[in-house]
Coordinates of C-alpha atoms and ligand atoms in Angstrom, one line a residue:
M1 CA 120.3 -74.7 40.0
T2 CA 119.3 -72.2 37.3
K3 CA 116.0 -73.0 35.6
F4 CA 116.4 -72.4 31.9
H5 CA 113.7 -71.7 29.4
N6 CA 114.3 -75.1 27.9
S7 CA 114.9 -77.2 31.1
D8 CA 111.6 -79.1 30.9
C9 CA 111.8 -79.8 27.2
T10 CA 112.1 -83.6 26.5
C11 CA 113.5 -85.8 23.8
W12 CA 110.3 -85.1 22.0
N13 CA 111.8 -81.8 21.0
C14 CA 115.4 -83.1 20.5
P15 CA 116.8 -83.3 17.0
A16 CA 119.1 -86.1 18.1
I17 CA 116.0 -88.4 18.3
N18 CA 114.7 -90.8 15.6
L19 CA 111.1 -91.5 16.1
A20 CA 110.1 -95.1 16.0
G21 CA 107.0 -97.2 16.6
K22 CA 103.6 -96.3 15.3
V23 CA 104.4 -92.9 13.9
D24 CA 101.4 -91.7 11.9
F25 CA 102.7 -88.9 9.8
R26 CA 99.3 -88.1 8.5
A27 CA 98.1 -87.3 12.0
C28 CA 100.5 -84.4 12.5
G29 CA 100.0 -80.8 13.5
Q30 CA 100.6 -79.2 16.8
S31 CA 101.2 -82.7 18.1
A32 CA 102.1 -82.7 21.8
L33 CA 98.6 -83.1 23.0
K34 CA 97.8 -85.8 20.4
F35 CA 101.0 -87.6 21.5
E36 CA 100.0 -87.7 25.1
K37 CA 96.6 -89.2 24.2
K38 CA 98.1 -91.8 22.0
Q39 CA 98.5 -94.6 24.4
D40 CA 97.2 -98.1 24.0
E41 CA 95.4 -100.1 26.6
T42 CA 98.7 -101.2 28.3
G43 CA 99.6 -97.5 28.8
D44 CA 102.5 -97.7 26.4
S45 CA 103.1 -94.9 24.0
H46 CA 102.6 -95.7 20.3
I47 CA 105.6 -93.5 19.5
M48 CA 109.0 -94.5 20.8
A49 CA 112.3 -92.9 20.3
E50 CA 115.9 -93.9 19.6
C51 CA 118.7 -91.5 20.5
K52 CA 121.4 -91.1 17.8
R53 CA 123.8 -89.8 20.3
R54 CA 123.1 -92.4 23.0
P55 CA 122.1 -95.6 21.1
E56 CA 122.7 -97.6 24.3
L57 CA 119.3 -96.3 25.6
G58 CA 117.5 -98.5 23.0
L59 CA 113.8 -97.7 22.4
F60 CA 112.3 -95.4 25.0
D61 CA 109.4 -93.0 25.6
P62 CA 110.5 -89.6 24.2
T63 CA 108.9 -87.7 27.0
S64 CA 110.7 -89.5 29.7
I65 CA 114.0 -87.5 29.7
T66 CA 114.3 -83.7 30.0
F67 CA 117.1 -81.5 28.6
E68 CA 118.0 -80.8 32.2
E69 CA 118.5 -84.5 32.8
C70 CA 120.2 -85.4 29.5
P71 CA 124.1 -85.3 29.6
E72 CA 124.1 -84.4 25.9
W73 CA 122.5 -81.0 26.7
R74 CA 124.9 -78.7 28.5
E75 CA 124.3 -75.4 30.2
T76 CA 125.0 -72.1 28.5
Q77 CA 123.9 -68.6 29.3
Y78 CA 121.1 -69.0 26.8
G79 CA 119.8 -72.3 28.1
Y80 CA 120.8 -75.9 27.5
L81 CA 122.4 -76.5 24.1
L82 CA 123.3 -79.8 22.6
K83 CA 127.1 -80.5 23.0
N84 CA 128.8 -79.6 19.7
M85 CA 125.4 -79.0 18.2
R86 CA 125.6 -79.1 14.4
I87 CA 124.1 -75.9 13.1
M88 CA 124.0 -74.9 9.4
I89 CA 123.6 -71.2 8.4
L90 CA 122.3 -70.5 5.0
G91 CA 123.5 -67.1 3.9
M92 CA 126.6 -67.2 6.1
D93 CA 128.4 -64.3 4.3
G94 CA 125.7 -61.8 5.1
Y95 CA 125.2 -59.1 7.7
L96 CA 123.4 -61.6 10.1
G97 CA 124.8 -64.8 8.8
W98 CA 128.5 -64.0 9.5
T99 CA 127.6 -62.5 12.9
L100 CA 125.7 -65.6 13.9
A101 CA 128.5 -68.0 12.7
L102 CA 131.0 -66.4 15.1
W103 CA 128.4 -66.1 17.9
L104 CA 127.3 -69.8 17.7
G105 CA 130.9 -71.0 17.2
K106 CA 131.9 -69.2 20.4
L107 CA 129.1 -71.0 22.2
G108 CA 130.7 -74.3 21.3
C109 CA 128.5 -75.2 18.3
H110 CA 129.8 -76.9 15.2
V111 CA 129.0 -74.3 12.6
S112 CA 128.7 -74.9 8.9
G113 CA 127.4 -72.6 6.3
I114 CA 126.7 -71.8 2.7
D115 CA 126.6 -68.7 0.6
N116 CA 127.1 -67.7 -3.0
F117 CA 128.2 -64.1 -2.2
S118 CA 125.2 -62.7 -3.9
R119 CA 124.7 -59.9 -1.3
R120 CA 128.1 -58.6 -2.4
S121 CA 127.0 -58.6 -6.0
W122 CA 123.6 -57.0 -5.3
V123 CA 125.1 -54.1 -3.4
A124 CA 127.8 -53.6 -6.2
E125 CA 125.0 -53.7 -8.8
R126 CA 123.4 -50.8 -6.9
G127 CA 126.7 -48.9 -7.2
S128 CA 127.4 -49.1 -3.5
H129 CA 129.7 -50.9 -1.1
T130 CA 129.7 -51.9 2.6
I131 CA 131.0 -48.9 4.4
V132 CA 132.7 -51.1 7.0
P133 CA 135.2 -53.0 4.9
I134 CA 134.8 -56.8 5.1
S135 CA 137.2 -59.6 4.2
D136 CA 136.6 -62.2 1.7
M137 CA 135.4 -65.6 3.0
T138 CA 138.8 -67.2 2.9
E139 CA 140.2 -64.5 5.1
R140 CA 137.2 -64.5 7.4
L141 CA 137.5 -68.2 8.1
H142 CA 141.2 -67.8 8.6
A143 CA 140.7 -65.0 11.1
A144 CA 137.9 -66.9 12.9
K145 CA 140.4 -69.7 13.4
E146 CA 143.3 -67.5 14.4
V147 CA 141.6 -65.0 16.6
L148 CA 138.6 -67.0 18.1
G149 CA 139.9 -70.6 17.6
L150 CA 136.9 -71.5 15.5
N151 CA 136.7 -74.1 12.7
I152 CA 133.8 -73.0 10.5
N153 CA 132.8 -75.4 7.7
F154 CA 131.9 -73.2 4.7
R155 CA 130.9 -74.2 1.2
K156 CA 130.1 -71.9 -1.7
I157 CA 126.7 -73.0 -2.8
N158 CA 123.7 -71.3 -4.4
I159 CA 120.6 -72.2 -2.4
L160 CA 118.8 -72.9 -5.7
D161 CA 121.3 -75.6 -6.5
R162 CA 119.4 -78.4 -4.7
E163 CA 121.9 -81.1 -5.5
L164 CA 124.8 -79.4 -3.9
L165 CA 122.7 -78.2 -1.0
K166 CA 121.5 -81.8 -0.4
E167 CA 125.0 -83.2 -0.6
F168 CA 126.3 -80.7 2.0
I169 CA 123.3 -81.3 4.3
E170 CA 123.8 -85.1 4.0
E171 CA 127.4 -84.6 4.9
V172 CA 126.9 -82.3 7.8
K173 CA 123.6 -83.7 9.1
P174 CA 122.7 -80.4 10.8
E175 CA 120.6 -80.5 14.0
A176 CA 119.3 -77.0 13.3
I177 CA 119.3 -74.9 10.2
V178 CA 119.1 -71.1 10.3
H179 CA 117.8 -69.8 7.0
Y180 CA 119.1 -66.3 6.3
G181 CA 119.7 -67.2 2.6
E182 CA 117.3 -64.8 1.0
C183 CA 117.4 -61.4 -0.8
P184 CA 116.3 -59.0 2.0
S185 CA 115.4 -55.9 0.1
A186 CA 112.0 -54.4 -0.6
P187 CA 113.3 -51.7 -2.9
Y188 CA 115.5 -54.2 -4.9
S189 CA 112.3 -56.3 -5.5
M190 CA 110.5 -53.2 -6.8
I191 CA 113.0 -52.0 -9.5
D192 CA 111.4 -53.9 -12.4
F193 CA 110.0 -57.3 -13.4
E194 CA 113.4 -58.9 -13.6
H195 CA 114.3 -57.9 -10.0
A196 CA 110.9 -58.9 -8.6
A197 CA 111.0 -62.2 -10.3
Y198 CA 114.6 -62.8 -9.2
V199 CA 113.8 -62.0 -5.6
Q200 CA 110.7 -64.2 -5.6
K201 CA 112.5 -67.1 -7.3
N202 CA 115.5 -66.9 -5.0
N203 CA 113.5 -66.7 -1.9
V204 CA 110.4 -68.8 -2.5
I205 CA 112.0 -71.6 -4.6
G206 CA 115.1 -71.6 -2.5
T207 CA 113.1 -72.1 0.6
L208 CA 110.8 -74.7 -1.1
G209 CA 113.9 -76.7 -2.2
L210 CA 115.3 -76.5 1.3
L211 CA 112.0 -77.9 2.7
F212 CA 112.1 -80.9 0.3
T213 CA 115.7 -81.5 1.2
M214 CA 115.1 -81.4 4.9
H215 CA 112.2 -83.8 4.4
E216 CA 114.5 -86.2 2.6
V217 CA 117.6 -85.9 4.7
V218 CA 117.1 -84.3 8.1
P219 CA 113.4 -84.2 9.0
E220 CA 114.2 -84.0 12.7
A221 CA 116.3 -80.9 12.5
S222 CA 114.7 -77.6 13.4
L223 CA 114.4 -74.9 10.9
I224 CA 114.7 -71.3 12.1
K225 CA 113.5 -69.3 9.2
L226 CA 113.8 -65.6 8.8
G227 CA 110.6 -63.9 8.0
T228 CA 109.7 -60.2 8.5
M229 CA 107.3 -58.0 10.4
G230 CA 106.6 -56.6 7.0
E231 CA 104.5 -59.7 6.2
Y232 CA 101.7 -58.3 8.3
G233 CA 101.6 -54.8 7.0
T234 CA 100.0 -52.2 9.3
P235 CA 96.3 -53.2 9.7
L236 CA 94.4 -50.0 9.5
T237 CA 91.7 -51.4 11.9
G238 CA 94.3 -51.2 14.6
R239 CA 93.9 -54.8 15.5
P240 CA 96.9 -56.2 17.3
I241 CA 99.6 -57.8 15.2
F242 CA 99.7 -61.2 16.7
E243 CA 102.6 -63.6 16.5
G244 CA 101.7 -65.3 13.2
M245 CA 98.6 -67.0 14.5
F246 CA 95.5 -65.8 16.4
P247 CA 95.6 -66.6 20.1
A248 CA 93.4 -69.3 21.5
N249 CA 90.7 -66.9 22.8
A250 CA 90.4 -64.8 19.6
V251 CA 86.8 -64.7 18.3
L252 CA 85.4 -63.6 15.0
K253 CA 81.9 -62.0 15.3
W254 CA 79.9 -61.6 12.2
N255 CA 76.1 -61.5 11.5
N256 CA 75.2 -62.2 15.1
R257 CA 77.4 -65.4 15.1
E258 CA 80.8 -66.2 16.6
W259 CA 83.7 -68.4 15.7
S260 CA 86.9 -69.2 17.4
M261 CA 89.9 -68.0 15.4
G262 CA 92.5 -69.6 17.8
G263 CA 95.5 -71.1 16.0
E264 CA 94.6 -69.9 12.5
L265 CA 97.3 -68.0 10.6
T266 CA 96.6 -64.3 10.8
P267 CA 96.1 -62.3 7.6
R268 CA 99.2 -61.1 5.8
D269 CA 99.3 -57.8 4.0
P270 CA 102.9 -57.6 2.6
V271 CA 104.3 -54.2 1.6
S272 CA 106.5 -55.1 -1.4
F273 CA 107.2 -58.0 -3.8
Y274 CA 110.0 -58.9 -1.4
H275 CA 107.7 -59.0 1.5
C276 CA 105.3 -61.1 -0.6
S277 CA 108.1 -63.7 -1.0
K278 CA 108.3 -63.9 2.8
A279 CA 104.5 -64.4 3.1
Q280 CA 104.6 -67.2 0.5
D281 CA 107.5 -68.8 2.5
T282 CA 105.3 -68.7 5.6
F283 CA 102.6 -70.8 3.9
N284 CA 105.2 -73.2 2.4
V285 CA 106.9 -73.8 5.7
Y286 CA 103.6 -74.2 7.5
E287 CA 102.5 -76.8 5.0
A288 CA 105.7 -78.7 5.1
C289 CA 105.4 -79.0 8.9
K290 CA 101.8 -80.2 8.4
Y291 CA 102.6 -82.8 5.7
W292 CA 106.0 -84.1 6.9
W293 CA 106.3 -83.3 10.5
L294 CA 109.1 -80.8 9.9
R295 CA 109.6 -78.4 12.8
S296 CA 110.0 -74.7 12.4
Y297 CA 110.1 -71.3 14.0
D298 CA 109.3 -68.6 11.6
V299 CA 110.9 -65.4 12.9
M300 CA 109.2 -62.2 12.0
Q301 CA 112.1 -59.8 12.5
G302 CA 111.7 -56.1 12.9
V303 CA 114.1 -53.6 11.3
I304 CA 117.6 -54.7 12.3
Y305 CA 120.4 -52.2 13.3
G306 CA 123.8 -52.2 14.8
V307 CA 127.3 -53.2 14.2
Y308 CA 128.6 -54.8 17.4
T309 CA 129.2 -58.1 19.0
D310 CA 132.3 -58.9 21.0
H311 CA 133.4 -61.4 18.3
L312 CA 132.9 -59.0 15.4
A313 CA 134.9 -56.4 17.2
A314 CA 137.8 -58.8 18.0
D315 CA 139.6 -58.1 14.8
P316 CA 139.0 -55.9 11.7
R317 CA 138.9 -59.1 9.5
L318 CA 136.0 -60.3 11.5
R319 CA 133.7 -57.3 11.0
T320 CA 130.3 -57.8 9.4
R321 CA 129.0 -55.7 6.5
Y322 CA 127.2 -52.3 6.9
D323 CA 125.1 -51.1 3.9
I324 CA 123.7 -47.6 3.5
D325 CA 122.2 -47.6 0.0
E326 CA 118.4 -47.4 -0.4
A327 CA 118.0 -51.1 -1.2
F328 CA 120.2 -52.8 1.4
G329 CA 120.7 -50.3 4.2
T330 CA 118.1 -50.5 6.9
V331 CA 116.8 -47.3 8.2
I332 CA 118.7 -46.8 11.5
N333 CA 122.0 -47.8 9.9
R334 CA 121.3 -45.4 7.1
Y335 CA 120.5 -42.5 9.5
V336 CA 123.8 -42.9 11.4
A337 CA 125.8 -43.0 8.2
Q338 CA 124.0 -39.9 6.9
A339 CA 124.6 -38.1 10.2
V340 CA 128.3 -38.7 10.0
I341 CA 128.8 -37.0 6.7
G342 CA 126.3 -34.1 7.3
F343 CA 123.7 -35.5 5.0
P344 CA 120.2 -34.5 6.3
L345 CA 118.5 -37.7 7.6
T346 CA 116.0 -38.9 5.1
L347 CA 112.5 -39.4 6.5
Y348 CA 110.2 -40.8 3.8
G349 CA 106.9 -39.0 3.6
K350 CA 105.5 -37.8 6.9
G351 CA 108.0 -39.9 8.8
E352 CA 105.2 -41.2 11.0
Q353 CA 105.5 -44.8 9.8
I354 CA 106.0 -47.0 12.8
R355 CA 108.2 -50.1 12.7
G356 CA 109.5 -52.6 15.1
F357 CA 113.3 -52.8 15.5
I358 CA 115.9 -55.0 17.1
G359 CA 119.7 -54.7 17.6
L360 CA 122.1 -57.1 16.1
E361 CA 123.3 -58.6 19.3
D362 CA 119.7 -59.1 20.6
A363 CA 118.8 -60.8 17.3
M364 CA 121.7 -63.3 17.8
Q365 CA 120.4 -64.0 21.4
C366 CA 116.9 -64.6 20.1
I367 CA 118.0 -67.1 17.4
T368 CA 120.2 -68.9 19.9
R369 CA 117.3 -69.2 22.3
L370 CA 115.1 -70.6 19.6
I371 CA 117.7 -73.1 18.6
A372 CA 117.9 -74.2 22.3
K373 CA 114.2 -75.0 22.5
P374 CA 113.5 -76.8 19.3
P375 CA 109.9 -77.1 18.1
E376 CA 108.1 -80.4 18.4
P377 CA 107.7 -82.7 15.5
G378 CA 105.1 -81.1 13.2
Q379 CA 105.2 -77.8 15.1
Y380 CA 105.1 -74.6 13.1
D381 CA 105.3 -71.5 15.3
V382 CA 105.9 -67.9 14.8
V383 CA 107.7 -65.3 17.0
N384 CA 107.8 -61.6 16.4
Q385 CA 111.4 -60.7 17.0
M386 CA 111.7 -57.1 18.0
S387 CA 112.7 -55.2 21.2
G388 CA 110.7 -52.0 20.7
Y389 CA 109.0 -49.9 18.1
C390 CA 108.6 -46.3 17.2
S391 CA 108.1 -43.9 14.3
M392 CA 110.9 -43.2 11.8
R393 CA 110.8 -39.6 12.9
K394 CA 111.5 -40.4 16.5
L395 CA 114.3 -42.7 15.4
A396 CA 115.8 -39.9 13.4
E397 CA 115.6 -37.5 16.4
T398 CA 117.3 -40.1 18.6
V399 CA 120.2 -40.4 16.1
K400 CA 120.4 -36.6 15.9
K401 CA 120.5 -36.2 19.7
I402 CA 123.3 -38.8 20.2
G403 CA 125.3 -37.6 17.2
E404 CA 125.1 -34.0 18.4
K405 CA 125.6 -34.5 22.1
D406 CA 128.3 -37.2 22.1
F407 CA 130.1 -36.7 18.8
G408 CA 129.8 -32.9 18.3
L409 CA 128.1 -33.3 14.9
K410 CA 125.6 -30.9 13.4
I411 CA 122.7 -33.0 12.2
E412 CA 119.7 -32.0 10.2
I413 CA 116.5 -34.0 9.4
Q414 CA 114.6 -33.7 6.1
R415 CA 111.4 -35.1 4.8
V416 CA 111.6 -36.4 1.3
E417 CA 108.9 -37.8 -1.0
N418 CA 108.0 -41.4 -0.1
P419 CA 108.8 -43.6 -3.1
R420 CA 107.0 -46.5 -1.4
V421 CA 103.3 -47.3 -1.1
E422 CA 102.8 -47.6 2.6
A423 CA 100.6 -46.0 5.2
D424 CA 102.5 -43.2 6.8
R425 CA 100.1 -42.6 9.6
H426 CA 98.6 -45.8 11.1
P427 CA 97.8 -47.6 14.3
F428 CA 100.4 -50.2 15.3
E429 CA 100.1 -52.7 18.1
P430 CA 102.6 -55.5 17.7
I431 CA 102.6 -58.4 20.1
F432 CA 106.1 -59.6 20.9
N433 CA 105.7 -61.6 24.1
K434 CA 106.8 -65.1 23.1
L435 CA 110.5 -64.5 23.0
P436 CA 110.7 -63.0 26.5
D437 CA 108.0 -65.2 28.0
E438 CA 108.7 -68.6 26.5
F439 CA 112.3 -68.4 25.4
G440 CA 113.8 -66.2 28.2
F441 CA 114.9 -63.4 25.9
V442 CA 116.2 -60.4 27.8
Q443 CA 117.0 -57.2 25.9
S444 CA 120.7 -56.4 26.2
D445 CA 121.1 -54.1 23.2
M446 CA 119.8 -50.7 24.2
L447 CA 119.0 -48.5 21.2
E448 CA 120.9 -45.5 22.4
K449 CA 124.0 -47.5 23.5
E450 CA 124.1 -49.2 20.1
I451 CA 123.7 -46.0 18.2
H452 CA 126.5 -44.6 20.2
R453 CA 128.7 -47.6 19.2
M454 CA 127.7 -47.1 15.6
F455 CA 128.8 -43.5 15.7
A456 CA 132.1 -44.4 17.3
L457 CA 132.9 -46.8 14.4
L458 CA 131.5 -44.7 11.6
T459 CA 133.2 -41.5 12.6
R460 CA 136.6 -43.1 12.1
P461 CA 138.2 -41.3 9.2
E462 CA 138.7 -44.3 6.9
I463 CA 135.0 -45.3 7.3
K464 CA 133.7 -41.8 7.0
K465 CA 135.6 -41.6 3.7
R466 CA 133.9 -44.7 2.5
I467 CA 130.5 -43.2 3.3
E468 CA 131.4 -40.0 1.5
E469 CA 132.4 -42.0 -1.6
K470 CA 128.8 -43.4 -1.8
E471 CA 126.8 -40.3 -0.9
H472 CA 125.2 -40.5 -4.3
V473 CA 123.4 -43.8 -3.4
I474 CA 121.7 -42.4 -0.3
L475 CA 118.6 -40.8 -1.8
P476 CA 116.0 -43.4 -2.9
K477 CA 115.3 -43.8 -6.6
T478 CA 113.0 -46.8 -6.6
W479 CA 109.4 -45.9 -6.8
W480 CA 106.7 -48.5 -6.1
S481 CA 104.8 -46.8 -8.9
G482 CA 107.5 -47.7 -11.4
E483 CA 108.4 -44.1 -12.1
K484 CA 112.1 -43.4 -12.7
K485 CA 113.1 -40.3 -10.9
E486 CA 114.9 -39.0 -7.8
V487 CA 112.8 -38.1 -4.7
E488 CA 112.4 -34.4 -3.9
R489 CA 112.8 -32.7 -0.6
L490 CA 109.5 -31.8 1.1
E491 CA 110.8 -30.1 4.2
L492 CA 113.9 -29.5 6.4
I493 CA 112.4 -30.1 9.9
K494 CA 112.9 -28.8 13.4
N495 CA 113.8 -31.1 16.3
N496 CA 111.7 -32.2 19.3
N497 CA 111.9 -35.0 21.8
H498 CA 109.9 -38.2 21.7
A499 CA 109.8 -41.5 23.4
V500 CA 110.2 -45.0 22.0
K501 CA 107.6 -47.6 22.9
K502 CA 108.5 -51.0 24.3
N503 CA 105.9 -53.8 25.0
G504 CA 103.2 -51.3 24.2
K505 CA 104.3 -48.9 26.9
A506 CA 106.0 -45.6 26.3
V507 CA 109.7 -45.9 27.3
N508 CA 111.9 -42.8 27.4
I509 CA 115.0 -43.6 25.5
N510 CA 116.8 -40.4 26.6
Ligands
USQ1 N1 112.6 -45.3 5.7 C1 112.8 -43.9 5.9 N2 114.0 -43.4 5.5 C2 115.0 -44.1 5.0 C3 114.8 -45.5 4.8 C4 113.6 -46.0 5.2 O1 111.9 -43.2 6.3 O2 116.0 -43.5 4.6 C5 111.3 -45.9 6.2 C6 110.6 -46.7 5.1 O3 109.7 -46.0 4.4 C7 110.0 -47.8 5.9 C8 110.9 -47.9 7.2 O4 111.7 -46.8 7.2 O5 108.7 -47.4 6.4 C9 111.7 -49.2 7.2 O6 112.5 -49.2 6.0 P1 113.8 -50.1 5.9 O7 114.3 -49.9 4.5 O8 114.7 -50.0 7.1 O9 113.2 -51.6 6.1 P2 112.2 -52.5 5.2 O10 112.2 -52.1 3.8 O11 111.0 -52.5 5.9 O12 113.0 -53.8 5.3 C10 114.0 -54.1 6.3 C11 114.8 -55.3 5.9 C12 114.0 -56.5 5.7 C13 113.2 -56.7 6.9 C14 112.4 -55.5 7.3 C15 111.7 -55.6 8.7 O13 115.5 -55.0 4.7 O14 114.7 -57.6 5.4 O15 112.3 -57.7 6.6 O16 113.3 -54.4 7.5 S1 110.2 -54.8 8.7 O17 110.4 -53.4 8.2 O18 109.7 -54.8 10.0 O19 109.4 -55.5 7.8

């Protein structure tokens, strides 16, 4: 029999369990160890469980049944998943949210979601549009039913509207909540005070409201919260970028003395007011897990790219959005679009900034695997969700190589002034072992293959035309300094070949 990454999890992790008995919510934290020790003289656990799905079991020891043994957990290619698991996606109309809705629906989950369509308005406000046309939500839901046989339960709700959110969560009783419902743009948050305040309110207060709502209504559900690698910044000491917390054997040496740093949150050094909102979320989620035994994985995601999953490609009405403007287009997506219309690829500054990245399909796999292995009561944990990392320059060269070789395009690369305040030459040693080691993540989205797919879609005449219509939104205009001007070209550069790094080792992506 296959051994899944979550085979040995027990009801202690399961969101279908109500804890009963002597539950001391003040004694929370990373609680498995404490739980094991909490036995009275008869050997009985102080904490007992009742199963909402199998009430006939009565009260039992929550560590006595594993996912592998429980008939409510069924096998899928990503581990055991609860039958008809109720999953709510916040931000379901977005690039990731819509992709995940179809993905989880096809895995047999009961998907519900909210959105207030703000991503569509932000992009319109910046004078742009998604270059891959997308349907409105009514048509999306209709197509999901017609083409994929999915019944997705959607409600238009602004995440800041706590009453409506609470009502919907009470109705659905989700067993996992995936929180994509934030404004994801660093440049958007740097336009002016109004935009900075809007992003921080939407993200920080939205998440805080969600935490209170979960505490009141579904404290046993797991929260998969989207953070960002950008919370950490790029430490100039070159110290490794750990997964949110220092590992157990990390030591601080100072003044001839030593302290263990194990388990402490690592320093954050966010790189925009948007990234600050994510860092604030980190602390709020961490505290909520501590105070109320909520359970959460905070996902520090690298720069996302790509356009493909089987479900998105099944019908044009099911496609997800693809942005190319400076605020909402991420760098690889922008490069491919630029290449298609002969716009020299825009490296900011020296182009030596290094970032982690992950393909769309792999991001879906990671989230599914996290859902399948819910955190324990009170557990806050962090994963760095990326499949490789490299400099912006190497990425541009990769895009150029594929576009020229496979699509016959003539592609140039330019360096433009960097409107952001960021180190453009820096050490970078991210650790991203937990997803592969503890959750069974296996990279399936190879960078070159996905870039190839992106070119195949974007070179279609109707899409190329939509990129050309928005050529004027490509060059960045938002300066971290507050200046209002267009960036200037610094150099049109010559090509050379580089390698992408994966797990710290150089990997040739040719
Ligand atoms: N960059 C260029 N040329 C471009 C666009 C960007 O050189 O045309 C550079 C930027 O200076 C930056 C890097 O590419 O150093 C990444 O920029 P980006 O716009 O792709 O991504 P970023 O602003 O960092 O934010 C995006 C998502 C955000 C997510 C983050 C992951 O919008 O939601 O949190 O990627 S990370 O960058 O790892 O923090």
